[in-house]
């Protein structure tokens, strides 16, 4: 009698589970040799129950299927042995370069851009940590399972946890470049529990990019361009000057010529205003002109004589008074000194009601001390 040998090799590198036999179970004979490779584990099932998990090496299976008894006992069951067994090989190596990403944009409330939609993608790597739990929770009775078969489910877990972290920790997408590592570490920590419940271990997770839609990116680029330009008025004047030759070459006969002239005139007015404004800023202020009281010839304000008739132009000085306390020169009619605050309005004497001069210590009429 030949000894039955059970082993499995994966040439694709993406197969996580392979069942022997592929169709379900078989009457594995007593003494069958199970060979498990270094990067594998094998879960042995008998009568529908997982009895043991074998690590790397050569193992002898002890089943109830003795060849002679199997032939005798299988007769009442239509030639099928009542003692069925199967082996599920589980790859224990790390599966790398697995991709994750958002199927639809994620709504995000941005402190600067208000509500925006974000797309995120990256890579992760994982391995089977508990073969028996993984087979029971994910594989079931399937003959084989690859990374593609469970990839969609794992991607959804990663994206869901990323949504939570973005809403809790990020204020604006302009801060994203400084938070990639922190977000990746946070997602890995939260996803670890979800993976472990399925018998999996998340080895590593990388966030490649989190980006807004293309139209929002264009708006951000325009905003950055405006910041780089600085003076928007000067930029518009420069662009208007550049557009003058194109405006003059407008096709279309008279209508095109008229449009070109209109554009040219519009741009010319803009440039004229720009030049006028620039000249006004750079040229010194012109002196104010005052007409001569004798011949009405305009003369610069402050001139002492008329440039036409020679008449004196000095305006009479306004009458002033002196503060009796601080000696400051004040405009006539002032009620208080602008320097020391002394009252300049004469106060009546308390004895004879005669007006007192500001700063006086005695009444000039009755001699009463003020």
GROMACS .gro file of C-alpha atoms in nm, residues 35 38 66 68 86-87 97 125 134 141-142 200-201 256 296 298 303 327 332 340 354:
model
   21
   35UNK     CA    1   0.448   1.805   0.488
   38UNK     CA    2   0.861   2.676   0.651
   66UNK     CA    3  -0.784   0.198   0.797
   68UNK     CA    4  -0.955  -0.263   0.499
   86UNK     CA    5  -0.926   1.755   0.512
   87UNK     CA    6  -0.620   1.972   0.547
   97UNK     CA    7   0.239   4.577  -0.173
  125UNK     CA    8   0.121   4.461   0.430
  134UNK     CA    9  -0.859   3.288   1.012
  141UNK     CA   10  -1.541   2.581   0.331
  142UNK     CA   11  -1.379   2.749   0.032
  200UNK     CA   12  -0.474   3.868   1.074
  201UNK     CA   13  -0.191   4.102   1.168
  256UNK     CA   14  -1.329   9.268  -3.525
  296UNK     CA   15  -0.502  13.835  -0.911
  298UNK     CA   16  -0.149  13.314  -0.894
  303UNK     CA   17   0.528  13.403  -0.124
  327UNK     CA   18   0.404  13.166   2.839
  332UNK     CA   19  -0.673  13.490   2.039
  340UNK     CA   20  -0.080  12.353   3.046
  354UNK     CA   21  -1.467  14.262   3.952
   0.00000   0.00000   0.00000
